[in-house]
Every structure is written in C-alpha cells, then in structure tokens.
Coordinates of C-alpha atoms and ligand atoms in Angstrom, one line a residue:
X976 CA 96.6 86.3 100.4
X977 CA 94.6 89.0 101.5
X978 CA 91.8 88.9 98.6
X979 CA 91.4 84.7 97.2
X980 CA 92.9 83.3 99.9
X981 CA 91.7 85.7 103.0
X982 CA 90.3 82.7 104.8
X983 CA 93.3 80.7 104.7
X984 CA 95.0 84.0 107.0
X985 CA 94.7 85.1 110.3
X986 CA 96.2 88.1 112.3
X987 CA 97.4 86.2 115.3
X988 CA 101.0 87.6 114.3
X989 CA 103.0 89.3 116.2
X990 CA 102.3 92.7 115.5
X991 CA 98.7 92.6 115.7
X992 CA 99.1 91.0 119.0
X993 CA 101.3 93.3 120.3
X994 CA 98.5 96.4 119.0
X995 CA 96.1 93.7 121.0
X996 CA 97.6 95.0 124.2
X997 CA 96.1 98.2 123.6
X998 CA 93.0 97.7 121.5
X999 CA 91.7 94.0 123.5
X1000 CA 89.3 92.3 121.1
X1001 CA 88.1 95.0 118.8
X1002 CA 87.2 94.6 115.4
X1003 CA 90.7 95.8 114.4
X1004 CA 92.9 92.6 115.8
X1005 CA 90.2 89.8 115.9
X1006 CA 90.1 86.9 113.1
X1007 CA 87.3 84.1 112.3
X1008 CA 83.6 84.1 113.6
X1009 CA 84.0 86.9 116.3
X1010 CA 85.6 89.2 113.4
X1011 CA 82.4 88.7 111.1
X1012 CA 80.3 89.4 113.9
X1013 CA 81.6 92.6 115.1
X1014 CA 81.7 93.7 111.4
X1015 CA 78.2 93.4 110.8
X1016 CA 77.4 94.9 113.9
X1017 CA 79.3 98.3 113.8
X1018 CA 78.7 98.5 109.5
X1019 CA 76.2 100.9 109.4
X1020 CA 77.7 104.0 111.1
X1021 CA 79.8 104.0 108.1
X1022 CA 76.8 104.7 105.5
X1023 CA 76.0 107.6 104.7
X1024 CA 74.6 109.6 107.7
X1025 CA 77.7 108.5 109.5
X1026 CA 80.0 110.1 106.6
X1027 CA 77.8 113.7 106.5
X1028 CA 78.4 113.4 110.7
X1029 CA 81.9 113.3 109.6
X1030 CA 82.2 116.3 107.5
X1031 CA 80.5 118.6 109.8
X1032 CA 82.7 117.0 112.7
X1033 CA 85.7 117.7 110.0
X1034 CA 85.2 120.7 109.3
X1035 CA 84.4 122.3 113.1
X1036 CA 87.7 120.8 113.8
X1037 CA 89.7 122.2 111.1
X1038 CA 88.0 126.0 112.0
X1039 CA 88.5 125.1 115.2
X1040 CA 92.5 124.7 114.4
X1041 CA 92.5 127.7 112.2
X1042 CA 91.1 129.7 115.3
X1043 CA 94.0 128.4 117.6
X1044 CA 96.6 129.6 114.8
X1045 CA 95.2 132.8 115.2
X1046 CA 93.0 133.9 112.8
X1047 CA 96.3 133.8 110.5
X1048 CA 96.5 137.4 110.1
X1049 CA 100.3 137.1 109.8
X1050 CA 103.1 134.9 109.1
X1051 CA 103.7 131.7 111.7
X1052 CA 105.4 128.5 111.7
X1053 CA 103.2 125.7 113.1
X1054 CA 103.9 122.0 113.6
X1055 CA 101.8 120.4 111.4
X1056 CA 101.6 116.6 113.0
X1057 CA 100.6 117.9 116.5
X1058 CA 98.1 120.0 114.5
X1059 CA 96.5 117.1 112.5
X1060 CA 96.6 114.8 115.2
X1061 CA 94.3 116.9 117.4
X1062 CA 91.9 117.5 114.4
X1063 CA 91.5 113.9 113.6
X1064 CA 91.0 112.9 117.1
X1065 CA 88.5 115.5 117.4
X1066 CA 86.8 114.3 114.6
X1067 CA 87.1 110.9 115.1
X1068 CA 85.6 111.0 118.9
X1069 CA 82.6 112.9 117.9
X1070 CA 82.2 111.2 114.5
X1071 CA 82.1 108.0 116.1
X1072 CA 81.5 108.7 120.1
X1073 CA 79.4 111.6 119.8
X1074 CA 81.6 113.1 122.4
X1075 CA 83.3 116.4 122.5
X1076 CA 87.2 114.9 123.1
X1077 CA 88.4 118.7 123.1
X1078 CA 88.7 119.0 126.6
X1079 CA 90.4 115.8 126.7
X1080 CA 92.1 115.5 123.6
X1081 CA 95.4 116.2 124.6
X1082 CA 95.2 113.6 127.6
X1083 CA 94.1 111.3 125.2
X1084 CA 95.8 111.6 122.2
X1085 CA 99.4 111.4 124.7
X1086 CA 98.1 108.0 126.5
X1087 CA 97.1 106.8 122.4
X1088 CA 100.6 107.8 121.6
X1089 CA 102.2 106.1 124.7
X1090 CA 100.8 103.0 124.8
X1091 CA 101.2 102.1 120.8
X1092 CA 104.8 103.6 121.3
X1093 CA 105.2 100.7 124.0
X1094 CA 103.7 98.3 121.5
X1095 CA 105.6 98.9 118.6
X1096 CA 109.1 98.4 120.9
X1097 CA 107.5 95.2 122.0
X1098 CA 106.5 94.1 118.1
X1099 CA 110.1 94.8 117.6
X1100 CA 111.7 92.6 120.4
X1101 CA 108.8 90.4 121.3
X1102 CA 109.7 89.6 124.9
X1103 CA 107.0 89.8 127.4
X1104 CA 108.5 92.2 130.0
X1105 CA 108.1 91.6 133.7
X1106 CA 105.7 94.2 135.2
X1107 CA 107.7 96.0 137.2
X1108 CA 109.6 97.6 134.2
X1109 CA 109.6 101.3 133.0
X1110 CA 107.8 100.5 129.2
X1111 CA 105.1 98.0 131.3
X1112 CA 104.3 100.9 133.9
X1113 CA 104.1 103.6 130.9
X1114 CA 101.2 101.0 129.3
X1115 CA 99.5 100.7 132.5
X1116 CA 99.5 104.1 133.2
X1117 CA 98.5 105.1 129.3
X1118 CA 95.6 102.1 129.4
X1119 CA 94.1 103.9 132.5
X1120 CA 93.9 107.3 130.7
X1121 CA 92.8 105.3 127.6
X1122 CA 89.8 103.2 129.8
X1123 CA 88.8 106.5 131.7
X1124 CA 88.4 108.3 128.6
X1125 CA 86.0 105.6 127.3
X1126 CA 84.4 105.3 130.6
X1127 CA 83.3 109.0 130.5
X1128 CA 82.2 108.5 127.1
X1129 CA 79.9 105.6 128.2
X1130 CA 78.6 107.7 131.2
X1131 CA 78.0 110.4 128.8
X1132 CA 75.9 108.9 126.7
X1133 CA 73.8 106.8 129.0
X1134 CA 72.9 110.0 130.5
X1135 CA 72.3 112.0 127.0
X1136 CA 68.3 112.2 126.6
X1137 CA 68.8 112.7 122.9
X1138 CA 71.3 110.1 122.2
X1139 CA 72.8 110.5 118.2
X1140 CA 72.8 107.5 116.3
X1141 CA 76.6 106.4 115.7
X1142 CA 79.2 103.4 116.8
X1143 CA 78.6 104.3 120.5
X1144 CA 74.6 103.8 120.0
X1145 CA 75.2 101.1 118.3
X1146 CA 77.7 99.1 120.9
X1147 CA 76.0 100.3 123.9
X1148 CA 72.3 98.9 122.3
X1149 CA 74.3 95.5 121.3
X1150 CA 75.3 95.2 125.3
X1151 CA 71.7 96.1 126.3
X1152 CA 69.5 93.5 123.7
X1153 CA 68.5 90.3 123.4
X1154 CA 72.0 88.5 122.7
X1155 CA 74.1 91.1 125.1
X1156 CA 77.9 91.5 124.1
X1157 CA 79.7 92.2 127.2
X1158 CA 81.3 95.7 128.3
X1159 CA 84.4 95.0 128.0
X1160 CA 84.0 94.3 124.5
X1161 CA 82.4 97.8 123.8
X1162 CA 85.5 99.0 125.3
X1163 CA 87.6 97.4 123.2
X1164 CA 85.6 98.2 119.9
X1165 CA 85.9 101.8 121.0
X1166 CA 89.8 101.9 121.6
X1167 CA 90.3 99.9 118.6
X1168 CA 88.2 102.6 116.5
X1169 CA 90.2 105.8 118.2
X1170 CA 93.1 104.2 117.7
X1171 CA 92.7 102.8 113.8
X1172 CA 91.1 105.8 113.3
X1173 CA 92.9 109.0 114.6
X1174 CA 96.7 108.2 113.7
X1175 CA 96.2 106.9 110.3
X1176 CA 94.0 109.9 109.5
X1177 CA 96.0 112.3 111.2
X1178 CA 99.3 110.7 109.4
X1179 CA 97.3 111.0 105.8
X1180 CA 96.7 114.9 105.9
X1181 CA 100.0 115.9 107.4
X1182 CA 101.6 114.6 104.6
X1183 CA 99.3 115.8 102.2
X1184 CA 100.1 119.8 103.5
X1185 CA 103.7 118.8 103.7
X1186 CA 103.9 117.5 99.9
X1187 CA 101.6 120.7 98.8
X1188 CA 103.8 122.9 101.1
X1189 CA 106.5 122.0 98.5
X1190 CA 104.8 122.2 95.4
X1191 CA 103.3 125.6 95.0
X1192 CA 101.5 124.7 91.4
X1193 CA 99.8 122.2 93.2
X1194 CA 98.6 124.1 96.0
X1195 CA 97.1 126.4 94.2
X1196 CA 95.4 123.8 92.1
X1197 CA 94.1 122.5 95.3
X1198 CA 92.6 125.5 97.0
X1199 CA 92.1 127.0 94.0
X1200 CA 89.7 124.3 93.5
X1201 CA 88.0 124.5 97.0
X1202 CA 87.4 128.1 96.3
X1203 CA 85.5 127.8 93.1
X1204 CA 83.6 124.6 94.9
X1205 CA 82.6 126.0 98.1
X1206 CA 83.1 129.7 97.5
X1207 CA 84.8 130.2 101.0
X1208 CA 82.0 127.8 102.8
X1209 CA 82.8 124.6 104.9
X1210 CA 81.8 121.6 102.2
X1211 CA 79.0 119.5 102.7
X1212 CA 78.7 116.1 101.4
X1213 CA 77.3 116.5 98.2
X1214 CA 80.4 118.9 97.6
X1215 CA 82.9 116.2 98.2
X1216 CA 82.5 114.6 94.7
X1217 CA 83.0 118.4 92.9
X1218 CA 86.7 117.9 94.4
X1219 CA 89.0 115.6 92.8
X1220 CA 91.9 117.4 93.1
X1221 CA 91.7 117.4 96.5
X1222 CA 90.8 113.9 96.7
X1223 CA 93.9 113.0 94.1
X1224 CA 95.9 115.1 96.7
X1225 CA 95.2 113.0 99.5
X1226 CA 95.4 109.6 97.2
X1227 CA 99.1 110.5 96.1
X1228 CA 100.4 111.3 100.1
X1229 CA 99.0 108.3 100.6
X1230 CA 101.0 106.9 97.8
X1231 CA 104.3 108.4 98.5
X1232 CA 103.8 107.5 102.5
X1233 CA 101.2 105.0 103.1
X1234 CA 100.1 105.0 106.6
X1235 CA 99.7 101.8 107.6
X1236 CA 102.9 100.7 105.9
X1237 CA 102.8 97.2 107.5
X1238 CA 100.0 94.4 107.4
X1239 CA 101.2 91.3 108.5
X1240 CA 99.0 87.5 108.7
X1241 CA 99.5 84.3 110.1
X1242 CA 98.9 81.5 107.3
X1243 CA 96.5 78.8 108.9
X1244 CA 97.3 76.3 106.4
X1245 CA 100.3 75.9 104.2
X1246 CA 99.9 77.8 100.9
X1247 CA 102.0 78.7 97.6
X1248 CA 102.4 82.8 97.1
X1249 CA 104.3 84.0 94.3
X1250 CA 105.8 80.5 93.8
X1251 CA 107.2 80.6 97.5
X1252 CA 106.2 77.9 99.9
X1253 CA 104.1 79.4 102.7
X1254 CA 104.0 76.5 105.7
X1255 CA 101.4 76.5 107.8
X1256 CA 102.0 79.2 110.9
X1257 CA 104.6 81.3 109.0
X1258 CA 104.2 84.9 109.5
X1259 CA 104.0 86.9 106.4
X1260 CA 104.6 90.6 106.3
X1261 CA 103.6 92.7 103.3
X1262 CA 103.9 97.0 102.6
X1263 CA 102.0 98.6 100.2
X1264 CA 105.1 101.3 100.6
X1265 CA 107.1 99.0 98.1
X1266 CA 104.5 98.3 95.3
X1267 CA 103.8 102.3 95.5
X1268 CA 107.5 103.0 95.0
X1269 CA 107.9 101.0 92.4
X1270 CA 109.3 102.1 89.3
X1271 CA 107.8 99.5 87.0
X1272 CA 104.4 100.0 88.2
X1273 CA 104.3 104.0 88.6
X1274 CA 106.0 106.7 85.9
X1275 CA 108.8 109.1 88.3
X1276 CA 107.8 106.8 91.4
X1277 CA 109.4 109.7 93.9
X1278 CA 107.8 112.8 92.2
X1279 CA 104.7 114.3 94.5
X1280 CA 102.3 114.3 91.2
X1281 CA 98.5 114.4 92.3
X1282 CA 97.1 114.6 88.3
X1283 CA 98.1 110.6 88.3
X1284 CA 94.8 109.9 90.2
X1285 CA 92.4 112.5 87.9
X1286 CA 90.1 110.4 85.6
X1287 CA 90.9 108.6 82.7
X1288 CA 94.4 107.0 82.8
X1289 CA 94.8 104.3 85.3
X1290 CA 96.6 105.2 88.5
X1291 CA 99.8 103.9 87.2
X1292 CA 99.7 106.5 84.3
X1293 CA 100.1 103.4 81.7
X1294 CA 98.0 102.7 78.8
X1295 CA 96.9 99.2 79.2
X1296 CA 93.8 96.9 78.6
X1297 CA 91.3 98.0 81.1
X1298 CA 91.5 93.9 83.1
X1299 CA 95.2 94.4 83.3
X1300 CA 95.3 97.9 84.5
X1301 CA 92.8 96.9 87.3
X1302 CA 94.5 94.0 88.6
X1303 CA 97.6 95.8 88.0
X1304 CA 96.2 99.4 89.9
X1305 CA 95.3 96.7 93.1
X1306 CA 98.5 95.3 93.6
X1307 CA 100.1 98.9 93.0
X1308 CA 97.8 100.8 95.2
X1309 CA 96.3 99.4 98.5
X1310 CA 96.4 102.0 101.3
X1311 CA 93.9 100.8 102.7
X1312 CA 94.4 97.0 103.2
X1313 CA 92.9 94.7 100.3
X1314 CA 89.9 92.0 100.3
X1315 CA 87.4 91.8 103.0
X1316 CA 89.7 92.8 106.0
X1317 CA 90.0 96.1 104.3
X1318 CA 89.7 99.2 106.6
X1319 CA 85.9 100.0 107.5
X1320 CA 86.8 103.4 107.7
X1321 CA 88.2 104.1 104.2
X1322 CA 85.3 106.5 103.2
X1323 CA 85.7 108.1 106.1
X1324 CA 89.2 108.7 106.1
X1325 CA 88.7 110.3 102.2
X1326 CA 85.9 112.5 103.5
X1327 CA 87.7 113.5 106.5
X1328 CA 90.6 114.3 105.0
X1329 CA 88.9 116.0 101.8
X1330 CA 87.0 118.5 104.2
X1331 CA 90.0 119.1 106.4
X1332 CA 92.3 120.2 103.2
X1333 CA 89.3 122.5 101.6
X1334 CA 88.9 124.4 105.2
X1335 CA 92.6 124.9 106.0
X1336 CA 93.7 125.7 102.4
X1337 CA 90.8 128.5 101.5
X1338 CA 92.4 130.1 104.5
X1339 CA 95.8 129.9 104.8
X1340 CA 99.4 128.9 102.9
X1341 CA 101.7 126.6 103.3
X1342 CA 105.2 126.5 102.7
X1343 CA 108.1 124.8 104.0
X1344 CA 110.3 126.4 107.1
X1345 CA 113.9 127.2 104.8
X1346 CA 116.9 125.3 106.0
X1347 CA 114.4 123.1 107.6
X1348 CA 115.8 119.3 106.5
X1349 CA 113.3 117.1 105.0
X1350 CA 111.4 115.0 107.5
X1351 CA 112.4 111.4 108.0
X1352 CA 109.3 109.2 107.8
X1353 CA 109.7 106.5 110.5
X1354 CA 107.6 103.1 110.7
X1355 CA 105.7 103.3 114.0
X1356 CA 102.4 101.9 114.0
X1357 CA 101.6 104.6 111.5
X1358 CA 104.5 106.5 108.9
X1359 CA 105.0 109.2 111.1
X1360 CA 107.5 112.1 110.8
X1361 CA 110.4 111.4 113.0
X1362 CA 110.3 114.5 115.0
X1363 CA 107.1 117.5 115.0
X1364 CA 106.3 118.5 111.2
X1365 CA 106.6 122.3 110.9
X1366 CA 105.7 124.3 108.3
X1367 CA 105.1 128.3 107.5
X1368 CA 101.4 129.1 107.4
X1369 CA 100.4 132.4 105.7
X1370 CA 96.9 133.8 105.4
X1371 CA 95.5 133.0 101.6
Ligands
HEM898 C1 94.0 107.5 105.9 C2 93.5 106.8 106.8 C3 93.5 105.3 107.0 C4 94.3 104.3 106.4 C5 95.5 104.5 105.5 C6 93.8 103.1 106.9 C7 94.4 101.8 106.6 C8 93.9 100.6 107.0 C9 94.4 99.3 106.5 C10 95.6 99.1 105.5 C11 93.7 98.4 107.1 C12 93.8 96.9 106.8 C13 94.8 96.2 107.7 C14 95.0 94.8 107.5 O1 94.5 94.2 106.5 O2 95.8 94.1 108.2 C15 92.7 99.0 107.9 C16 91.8 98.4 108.7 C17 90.9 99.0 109.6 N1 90.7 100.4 109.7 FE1 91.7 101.8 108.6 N2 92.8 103.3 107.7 C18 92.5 104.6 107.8 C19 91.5 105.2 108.5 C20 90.6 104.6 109.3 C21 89.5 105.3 110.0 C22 89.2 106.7 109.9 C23 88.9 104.3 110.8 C24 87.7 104.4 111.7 C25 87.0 105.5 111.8 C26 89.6 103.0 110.5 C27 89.2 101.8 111.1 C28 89.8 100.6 110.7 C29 89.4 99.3 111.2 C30 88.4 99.1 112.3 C31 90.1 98.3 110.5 C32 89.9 96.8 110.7 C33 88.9 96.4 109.7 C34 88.6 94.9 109.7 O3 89.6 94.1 109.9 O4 87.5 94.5 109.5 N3 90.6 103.3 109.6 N4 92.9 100.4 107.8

C-alpha cells in the first residue's frame, strides 16, 4: 500500500484531517498534484548544507540544555521530555526557519502541544464541535500563538540583509517568483514542518536516554564511543558516520517506540491487501509498533539491544538470503513511513538526534529516578510518555 500501490492511496482520512486543522495544506497532509509540487519545492533544504545547519543548530541546543542543568557539577533529577522537546524545537526553528525560537520556545512549543492535543480528541470522536466549546476555543487560541509565531518569523527574515538559505528562503522566494504560491500556503508549509518535525524528534531522543538510562553497558558503549570520536568536541558532519553506536541507539528506541506509531490512507480505488478486500474509500490504519514487536520478525522483541543495527547481520538478527532479509527488514522496520510519502526529514531526524546523544552523554549520566514506575507510552500524535519523563543526571 504505501510502496506498489502508493498512488492508488490518499491521506484524506480521518486522522490526517483532523492534524489538517492545525497544519492547513502543508506538505505533511496534502495528496495528488499539490503534494508532488510542494515536495519538489521544499527538497533541497534537506541536502547536505541543510543537514551540517542541523548539527551546529543540534549541538548549540544540546550545550545550551546542558548549561540550564547547571553545568552538572552534582547530582539532579531532570524531566527528560520537557528537556528534548525544547532542544528539538530549538533546532528545528533555526534548522529550518533560521530563527532563534529560544525566546519563544516555550510559547510555542505549549500552543504546538495544545492544538494537536485538541486534534488527536477530535481523531478519536470525529464530531465537528460547535465553536463555542472549551476544546474549539483552546485551538483558536493555540492557532493564534501558532500564526503569530510564523508571522514574526516571516517579518524576520524579510528584514534580515543576509538572509541563510533554508525552507524559509525557499517558501518566501516561491511566494515572490514567477508562479507565486500564496502566503497562506507558506504558512501552512511552516506549521506543518514545526510540527512533523519537533515532536517526533523530540519523542525519538527521549526514549533513547530513557532506554540507556536503564542499561548501563550500553551507555557506556554509547558515550564511550562519542568520546573516542569527538574527543570532548561538538561533532561535525563528517563525524556522524564514525558513530554507529549511537546511530544503532537511536534506530532501536525507535524500534521499541516508534514515533509516529499510526499512518493511516484512504484507498481511492478498491484494492486486495494481504488477501483482504480493500473497497474503494475504506480507511486503512497501519503501525509499524506491531511489526517492530514482533517476535517472528525480531530475536527477544522487548529487550533494549542497540548491537541488532551494527553492520553485518540484518536488522532482524536472522541469517537469511540477502533479497529476503531486505524485504523482510522493510516490513519489520519503517519508522519512518515507507515508499515515496516517506518522511522528508528522516536524515535529519538521525543527525539531529546523533549530535544531541554525543553532546549530552560526553557530559553527563543517566540513570533512572529509583521507585520511579516505568513510563506508560501513550498514542498521541506522537508515542509520548504519559506524564514528564524524569531521570537522574550525573556529571560523566
Ligand atoms: C525521529 C523523528 C521522525 C520520525 C519517526 C518521523 C516519521 C515520519 C513518518 C512515519 C512519516 C510518513 C507518514 C505517512 O506515510 O503517513 C513522516 C512524514 C513526514 N515527516 Fe517525519 N519523522 C521524523 C522527523 C521529521 C523531521 C525532523 C521533519 C522535518 C524537519 C519531518 C518532516 C516530515 C514531513 C514533512 C513528512 C511528510 C512527507 C510527505 O508526505 O512527503 N519529520 N515522518
């Protein structure tokens, strides 16, 4: 469905319509034509001058976060999702925006939280509420923060004399040319990037220190690695590849809690999948959360075991034919969406999340808070710890 048969799929469903509330007609909800368009246009501020923005934009956020901990001379417990979701926001608005969110990250990340709190109760019990009620006054209210945000962006740059090239340079000079795409559409691309961009991020590395927090071998491994790597130094990009560990880290959270666990399509025309009679207009729903549990695709499908992704044996751990291990690896492993709708921001979500782990863990420890219960991952618009995340930071 998503890879053969991607054009006989839509995402008019029901969820993506609901994230539509928030996100308008950007990249992340639209289907057909206008999809391909908007593809092309925003592609290259994910080549490679985009990604090396991203590390140093990673990395100042991460020593930014270390700062606010305190220089970590001692002991502290921290919560860990407030923590990540500020770094990747930060690093997503000036990776993307050129814009330093700091000031208004907390504004902004609360009105992203809001409003895609309100859409996932209305994916849920898809009734279109009168305006007057509580959740429709908390959108409005969170989709004004959200629009202001982006209108101070757009002021921003129009008056920047030295304007960077990223996804803002590129939308604003796409409403200004020859074939002018309207504002509102700019808008939309950029809420539909802060928002596909800073959650699932955020939701990717604070799993990753909780599932290192509880496996001390692993830890070490990790920063261990960082250390011989970057010798106490932010990475750049050229470093990135001289850190698989790292990179298997952040591959195995994202196996054990995926965080988009939910991609749903609308089937245009009627269709056979697995044998099942798909009618034209039926909503399908998928998880990548199931095939990356599964026991007879992945050896100990619960253990936290990052080596599973380090060269050599397929990601399964199985010795099989290399055609069958492949096919086998994509149905077992897609994180990040399969086919040609698959996330734009995959490379930057790796290097992002690789440059985060190897500043925070050359610095400090993690360990879980004792007596604390395990977290209960709950399906929001991202898998997102049910309440904060918080965890005992020590310096290294
Ligand atoms: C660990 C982090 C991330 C995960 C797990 C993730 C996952 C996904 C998945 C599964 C899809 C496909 C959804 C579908 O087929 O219905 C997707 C699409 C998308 N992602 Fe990501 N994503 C991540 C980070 C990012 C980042 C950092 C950005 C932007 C900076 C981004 C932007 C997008 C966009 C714009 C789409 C829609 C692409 C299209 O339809 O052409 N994502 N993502």
């Amino acid at each position: 469905m998503l890879v053969d048969r991607a054009r006989d799929y839509d995402k008019a469903t029901v969820q993506y319509r609901s994230l539509s509330m928030v996100t308008g007609e950007g990249l992340l909800t639209t289907s057909g034509e206008v999809w391909r368009r908007q593809r092309r246009m925003v592609q290259p501020a994910f080549h490679r001058a985009g990604l090396e923005a991203v590390v140093a934009h990673a990395s100042s956020a991460a020593s930014a976060l270390l700062g606010r901990w305190g220089d970590v001379s001692r002991r502290a417990v921290v919560d860990v999702d407030e923590a990540m979701m500020r770094v990747a926001l930060e690093t997503v608005g000036a990776s993307l925006f050129g814009t330093d969110l700091s000031a208004d990250a907390d504004r902004l990340a609360r009105a992203t939280l809001e409003a895609l709190d309100v859409v996932v109760a209305s994916a849920q019990v898809p009734i279109r509420l009168p305006a007057w009620t509580p959740a429709q006054r908390r959108l409005r209210s969170a989709l004004e923060d959200l629009d202001g945000a982006v209108d101070h962006m757009i002021a921003a740059r129009l008056a920047d004399p030295r304007p960077p090239v990223d996804l803002l340079g590129m939308l604003l000079e796409a409403m200004t040319g020859d074939d002018p795409i309207p504002r509102r559409e700019v808008r939309d691309e950029l809420v539909a990037f802060m928002v596909a961009g800073h959650e699932t991020a955020a939701s990717a590395l604070m799993w990753s220190l909780w599932l290192l927090a509880g496996d001390g071998a692993a830890q070490d491994r990790a920063a261990g690695e960082a250390a011989a790597v970057l010798g106490g130094a932010a990475p750049t990009y050229d470093d990135l590849d001289r850190l698989p560990y790292l990179r298997a880290v952040v591959d195995e959270a994202m196996r054990l809690y995926p965080p988009v666990w939910l991609v749903s399509r609308r089937a245009l025309v009627d269709d056979v999948l697995g044998g099942r009679e798909i009618p034209a207009g039926s909503l399908v729903i998928m998880t990548p959360y199931l095939a990356q549990r599964d026991g007879s695709l992945w050896a100990d499908p619960e253990e936290f075991r990052p080596e599973r992704f380090l060269g050599g044996a397929s990601p399964s751990g199985e010795a099989e034919p290399a055609r069958r291990a492949r096919v086998q690896a994509d149905a077992a492993y897609w994180p990040f969406g399969l086919g040609p709708r698959m996330c734009i921001g995959k490379d930057f979500a790796y290097v992002e999340a690789i440059t985060v782990l190897a500043v925070l863990l050359q610095r400090v420890r993690v360990a879980r808070v004792p007596g604390e219960p395990a977290p209960h991952a709950v399906p929001l618009v991202t898998l997102r710890p049910a309440d904060a995340l918080p965890l005992v930071i020590r310096p290294r």
